C-alpha positions as CSV (number, residue, x, y, z in Angstrom):
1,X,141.8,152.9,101.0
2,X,138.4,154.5,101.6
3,X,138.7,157.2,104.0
4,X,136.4,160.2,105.0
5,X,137.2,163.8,103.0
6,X,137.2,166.3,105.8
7,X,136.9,168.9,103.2
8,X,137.9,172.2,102.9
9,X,136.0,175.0,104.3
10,X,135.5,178.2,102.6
11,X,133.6,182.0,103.0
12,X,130.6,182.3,100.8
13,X,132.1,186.4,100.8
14,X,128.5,187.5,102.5
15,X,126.4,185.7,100.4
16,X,123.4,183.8,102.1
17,X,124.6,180.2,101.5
18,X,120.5,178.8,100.9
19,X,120.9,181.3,98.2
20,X,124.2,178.7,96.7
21,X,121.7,175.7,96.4
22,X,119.4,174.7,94.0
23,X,117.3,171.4,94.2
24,X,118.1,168.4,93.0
25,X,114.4,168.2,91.5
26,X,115.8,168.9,87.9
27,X,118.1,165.9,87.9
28,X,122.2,165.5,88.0
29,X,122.4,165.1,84.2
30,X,123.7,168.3,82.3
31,X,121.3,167.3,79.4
32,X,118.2,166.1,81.9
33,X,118.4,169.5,83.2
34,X,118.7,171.3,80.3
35,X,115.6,169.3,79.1
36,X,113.8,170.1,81.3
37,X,114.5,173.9,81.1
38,X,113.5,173.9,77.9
39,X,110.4,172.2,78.4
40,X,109.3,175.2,81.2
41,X,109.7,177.6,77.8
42,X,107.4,175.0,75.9
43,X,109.8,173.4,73.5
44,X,108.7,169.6,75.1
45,X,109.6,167.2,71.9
46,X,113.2,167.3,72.0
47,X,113.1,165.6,75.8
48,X,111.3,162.3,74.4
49,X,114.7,160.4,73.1
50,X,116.2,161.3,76.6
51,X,113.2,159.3,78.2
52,X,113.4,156.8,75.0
53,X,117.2,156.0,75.6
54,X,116.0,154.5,79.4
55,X,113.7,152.0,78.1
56,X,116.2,149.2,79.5
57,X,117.2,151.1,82.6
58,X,114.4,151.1,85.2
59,X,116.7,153.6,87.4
60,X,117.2,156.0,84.5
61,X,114.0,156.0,83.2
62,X,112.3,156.9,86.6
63,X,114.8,159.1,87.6
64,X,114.7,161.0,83.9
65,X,110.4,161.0,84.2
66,X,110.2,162.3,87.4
67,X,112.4,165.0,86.1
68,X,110.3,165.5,82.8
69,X,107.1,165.2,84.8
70,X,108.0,168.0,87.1
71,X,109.1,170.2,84.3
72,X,105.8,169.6,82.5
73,X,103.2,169.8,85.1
74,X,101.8,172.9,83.8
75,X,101.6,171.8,80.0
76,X,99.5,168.8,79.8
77,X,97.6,169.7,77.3
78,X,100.8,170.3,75.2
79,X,102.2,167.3,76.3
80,X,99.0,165.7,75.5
81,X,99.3,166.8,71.9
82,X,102.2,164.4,71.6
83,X,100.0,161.5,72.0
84,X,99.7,160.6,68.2
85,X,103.2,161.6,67.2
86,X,105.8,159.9,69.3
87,X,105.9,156.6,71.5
88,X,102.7,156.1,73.0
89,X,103.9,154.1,76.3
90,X,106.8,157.1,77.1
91,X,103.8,160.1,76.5
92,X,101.3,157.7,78.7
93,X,104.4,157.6,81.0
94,X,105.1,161.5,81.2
95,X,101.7,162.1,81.2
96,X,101.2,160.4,83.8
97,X,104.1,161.8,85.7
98,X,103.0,165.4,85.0
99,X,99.3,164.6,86.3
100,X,101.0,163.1,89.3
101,X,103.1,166.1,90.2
102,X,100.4,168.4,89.9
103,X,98.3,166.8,92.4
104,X,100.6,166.1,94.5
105,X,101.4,170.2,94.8
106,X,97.6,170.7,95.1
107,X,96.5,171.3,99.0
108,X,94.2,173.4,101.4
109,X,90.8,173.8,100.9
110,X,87.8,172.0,100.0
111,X,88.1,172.5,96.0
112,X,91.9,172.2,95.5
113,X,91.5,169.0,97.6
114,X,88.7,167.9,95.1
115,X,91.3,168.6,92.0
116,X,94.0,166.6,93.6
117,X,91.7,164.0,94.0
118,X,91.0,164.3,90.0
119,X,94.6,164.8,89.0
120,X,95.6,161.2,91.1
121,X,92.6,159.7,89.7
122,X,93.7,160.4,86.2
123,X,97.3,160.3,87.0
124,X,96.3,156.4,87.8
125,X,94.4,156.1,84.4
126,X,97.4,156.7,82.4
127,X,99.8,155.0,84.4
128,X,97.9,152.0,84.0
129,X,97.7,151.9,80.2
130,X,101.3,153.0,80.3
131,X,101.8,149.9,82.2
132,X,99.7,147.4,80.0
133,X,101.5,149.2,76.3
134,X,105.4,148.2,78.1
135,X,104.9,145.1,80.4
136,X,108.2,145.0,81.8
137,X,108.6,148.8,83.0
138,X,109.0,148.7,86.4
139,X,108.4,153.4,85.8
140,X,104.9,153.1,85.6
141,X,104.2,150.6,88.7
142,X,106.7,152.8,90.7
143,X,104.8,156.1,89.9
144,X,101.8,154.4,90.6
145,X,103.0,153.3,94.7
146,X,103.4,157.5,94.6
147,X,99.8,157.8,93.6
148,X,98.4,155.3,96.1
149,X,100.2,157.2,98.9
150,X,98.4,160.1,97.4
151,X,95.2,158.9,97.3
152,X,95.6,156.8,100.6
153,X,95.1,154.0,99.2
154,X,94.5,150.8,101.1
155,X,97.5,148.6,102.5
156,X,96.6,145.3,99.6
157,X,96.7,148.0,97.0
158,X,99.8,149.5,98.1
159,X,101.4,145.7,98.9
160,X,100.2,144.7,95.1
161,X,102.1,147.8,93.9
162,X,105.0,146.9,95.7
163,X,105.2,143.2,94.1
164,X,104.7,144.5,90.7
165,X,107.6,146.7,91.3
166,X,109.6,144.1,92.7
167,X,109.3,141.5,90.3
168,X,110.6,144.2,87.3
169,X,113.2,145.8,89.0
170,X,113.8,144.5,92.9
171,X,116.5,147.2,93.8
172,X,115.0,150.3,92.1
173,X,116.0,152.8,94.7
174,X,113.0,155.3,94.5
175,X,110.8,152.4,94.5
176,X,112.4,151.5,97.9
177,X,112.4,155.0,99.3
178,X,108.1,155.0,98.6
179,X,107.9,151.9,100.6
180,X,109.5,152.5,103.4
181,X,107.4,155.5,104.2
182,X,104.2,153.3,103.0
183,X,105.8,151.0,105.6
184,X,105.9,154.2,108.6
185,X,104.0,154.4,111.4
186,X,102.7,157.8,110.0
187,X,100.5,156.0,107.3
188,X,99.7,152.9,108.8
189,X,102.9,150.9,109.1
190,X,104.9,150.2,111.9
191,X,108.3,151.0,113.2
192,X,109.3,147.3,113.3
193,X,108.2,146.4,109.7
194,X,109.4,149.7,108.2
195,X,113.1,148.7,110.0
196,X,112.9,145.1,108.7
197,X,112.6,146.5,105.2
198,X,114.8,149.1,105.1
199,X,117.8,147.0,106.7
200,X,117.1,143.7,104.5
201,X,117.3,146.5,101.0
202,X,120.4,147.6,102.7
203,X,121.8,144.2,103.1
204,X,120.8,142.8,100.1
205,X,121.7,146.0,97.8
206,X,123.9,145.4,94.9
207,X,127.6,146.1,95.4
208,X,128.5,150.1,95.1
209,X,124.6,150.6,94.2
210,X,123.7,153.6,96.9
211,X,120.2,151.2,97.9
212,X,121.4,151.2,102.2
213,X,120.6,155.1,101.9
214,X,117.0,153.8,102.8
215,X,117.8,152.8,106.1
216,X,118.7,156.8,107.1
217,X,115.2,157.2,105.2
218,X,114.1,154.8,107.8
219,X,115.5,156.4,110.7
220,X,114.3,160.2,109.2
221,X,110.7,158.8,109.2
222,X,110.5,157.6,113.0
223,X,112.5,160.7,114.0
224,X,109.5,162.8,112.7
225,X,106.9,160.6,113.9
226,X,108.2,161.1,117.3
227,X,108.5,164.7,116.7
228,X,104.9,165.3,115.7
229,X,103.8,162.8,118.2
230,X,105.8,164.4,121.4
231,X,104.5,168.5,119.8
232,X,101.0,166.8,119.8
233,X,101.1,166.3,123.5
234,X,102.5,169.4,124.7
235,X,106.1,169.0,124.3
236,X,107.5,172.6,123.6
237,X,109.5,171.7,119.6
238,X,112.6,172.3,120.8
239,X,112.4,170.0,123.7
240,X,110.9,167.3,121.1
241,X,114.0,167.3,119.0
242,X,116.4,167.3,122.1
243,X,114.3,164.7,123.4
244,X,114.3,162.0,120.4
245,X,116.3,159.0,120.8
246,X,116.8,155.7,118.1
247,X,119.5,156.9,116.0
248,X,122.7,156.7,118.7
249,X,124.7,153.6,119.2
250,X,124.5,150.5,117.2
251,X,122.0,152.1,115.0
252,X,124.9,155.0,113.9
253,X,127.9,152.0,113.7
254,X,124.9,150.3,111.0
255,X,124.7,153.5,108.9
256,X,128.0,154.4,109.7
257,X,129.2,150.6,108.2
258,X,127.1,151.0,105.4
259,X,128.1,154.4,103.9
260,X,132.1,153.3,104.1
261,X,131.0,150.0,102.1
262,X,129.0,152.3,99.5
263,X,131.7,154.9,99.5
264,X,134.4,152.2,98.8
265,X,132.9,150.6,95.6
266,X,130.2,153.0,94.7
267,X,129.9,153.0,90.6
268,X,127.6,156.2,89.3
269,X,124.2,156.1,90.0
270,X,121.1,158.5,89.4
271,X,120.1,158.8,93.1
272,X,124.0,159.0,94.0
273,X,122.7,163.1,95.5
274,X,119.8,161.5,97.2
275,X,121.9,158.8,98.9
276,X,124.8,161.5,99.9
277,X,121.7,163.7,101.5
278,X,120.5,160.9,103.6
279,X,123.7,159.7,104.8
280,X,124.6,163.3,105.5
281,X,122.1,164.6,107.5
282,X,122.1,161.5,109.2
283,X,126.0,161.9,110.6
284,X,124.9,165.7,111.0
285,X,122.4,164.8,113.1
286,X,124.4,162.6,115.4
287,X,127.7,164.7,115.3
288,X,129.5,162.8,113.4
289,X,131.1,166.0,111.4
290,X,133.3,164.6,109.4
291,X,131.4,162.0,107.9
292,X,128.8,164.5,107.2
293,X,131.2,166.8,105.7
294,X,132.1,164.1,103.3
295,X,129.0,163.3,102.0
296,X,127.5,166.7,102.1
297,X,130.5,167.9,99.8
298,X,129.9,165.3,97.7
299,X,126.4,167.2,97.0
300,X,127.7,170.2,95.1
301,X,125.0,172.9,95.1
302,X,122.2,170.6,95.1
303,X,119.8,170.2,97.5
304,X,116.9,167.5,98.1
305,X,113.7,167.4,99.8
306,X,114.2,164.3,101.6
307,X,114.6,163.8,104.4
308,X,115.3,167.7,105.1
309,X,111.9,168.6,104.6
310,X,110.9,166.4,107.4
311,X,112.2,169.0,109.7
312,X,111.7,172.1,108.3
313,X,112.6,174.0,104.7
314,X,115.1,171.7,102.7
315,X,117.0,174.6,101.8
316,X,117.3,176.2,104.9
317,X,117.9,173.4,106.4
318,X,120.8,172.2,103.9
319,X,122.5,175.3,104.5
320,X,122.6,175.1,108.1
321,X,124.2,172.3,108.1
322,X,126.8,173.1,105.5
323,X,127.5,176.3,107.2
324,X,128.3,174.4,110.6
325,X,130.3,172.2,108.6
326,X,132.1,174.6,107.0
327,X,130.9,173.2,103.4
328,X,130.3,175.6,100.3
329,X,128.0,174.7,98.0
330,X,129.8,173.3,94.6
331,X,132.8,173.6,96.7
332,X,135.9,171.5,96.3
333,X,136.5,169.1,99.0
């Protein structure tokens, strides 16, 4: 019988606990991340049978490029001069993720805007070809919704992505996660279409696969619309976040419902961190501490982005909520 894991709360002896988490960004696998540390000192050729192995897992493989491309956004010319040597589709494919990544990190003024613009631009180019070399990888399609997003693309281009994606691989989970937020009011959706979405992947989602995350992704999104929109008008920020509403009631017993189902049959998955951080700063948020607790245990010592970032500094915000939970990072629970 599936029950929440109130944990066990322990002192982090006077150490700052943001300084106990590291991000999830390098991946859950002992020999991803190690991969991908060794491509940061340059030795990039030993990481192409990890992405090789993925060829028939569309939630590996994106979960195992993102990592690589991350780690290599600052060799592209290196990994470049793997072109001729080793699976063309999985370099295009890396290549492609490395491009995307380091536009993505590109911002402020006038000519780092102009080289983001470049980077998507060719980030799109080898997508693409990776795309037309391996027909059936759903990676490349799914990297590309990320580039449209980027680019702000138009909604047909972004809806064509999304069918390509679909028809490969129709409960890839970071495919999902970049269309709700296509689907948010923040870049040109709406809040009825980006709840109809998340809730029919949440229904729909294979048994123990962690795909009803989303929905908390969902709620994240219109909880920082709100926020912006309510600071834009005057509302003093801490009044704005005392002041949002949607995720109470019904909407908690939905989540609720559907974290105890994944909980009770969930078999591994990549994105099993990403799904505990949803779920978890979604009970955090509504006071529901020991559910939180559960999942944010569950974490270990790694932190993600989303949907933390929406409010603030991942980290910082990760630790907060451990520390009022009395959660250690990589603590037992």
């Amino acid at each position: 019988m599936w029950r929440w894991n109130p944990g066990d709360p322990r002192a982090t002896s006077g150490v700052p606990i943001d300084s106990l988490l590291t991000s999830a960004s390098l991946g859950t696998d002992p020999m991803l991340r190690a991969a991908a540390e060794a491509i940061a000192e340059g030795d990039l050729a030993d990481a192409l049978p990890l992405l090789a192995e993925t060829r028939d897992d569309p939630e590996a493989r994106v979960a195992t490029v993102e990592v690589l491309g991350r780690a290599a956004a600052d060799r592209v010319d290196e990994l470049g001069d793997l072109m001729d040597t080793a699976d063309r589709a999985d370099v295009l494919l890396w290549l492609g993720h490395a491009l995307l990544t380091g536009a993505l990190r590109a911002h402020g003024g006038t000519a780092e805007h102009k080289a983001a613009e470049a980077g998507l631009d060719d980030a799109r180019r080898l997508l693409k070809a990776a795309a037309e070399l391996r027909p059936d990888d759903a990676a490349p399609w799914t990297a590309l919704q990320t580039v449209a997003m980027g680019a702000g693309a138009d909604r047909e281009t972004k809806d064509l992505l999304w069918t390509e994606i679909h028809r490969r691989a129709p409960h890839l989970f970071a495919a999902h996660m970049g269309r709700v937020r296509i689907l948010s009011p923040a870049r040109g959706g709406s809040e009825e279409e980006m709840f109809a979405f998340a809730g029919a992947a949440a229904d729909t989602a294979p048994e123990g696969d962690p795909l009803p995350a989303v929905l908390a992704l969902a709620h994240a999104e219109f909880l920082r619309a709100e926020y912006k929109r309510l600071t834009a008008e005057g509302t003093m920020a801490f009044i704005a976040d005392r002041t949002l509403g949607r995720l109470h009631g019904e909407a908690v017993t939905e989540l609720f419902d559907l974290a105890r189902g994944w909980a009770e049959r969930a078999a591994p998955h990549p994105r099993d961190v990403q799904a505990h951080h949803l779920f978890g700063w979604a009970f955090h948020r509504v006071g529901l501490a020991d559910a939180a607790r559960w999942h944010l245990t569950a974490v270990g010592n790694l932190y993600c982005d989303v949907p933390w970032a929406f409010f603030g500094d991942p980290r910082r915000q990760v630790a907060r909520a451990m520390e009022e939970l009395g959660v250690r990072p990589g603590g037992a629970g």
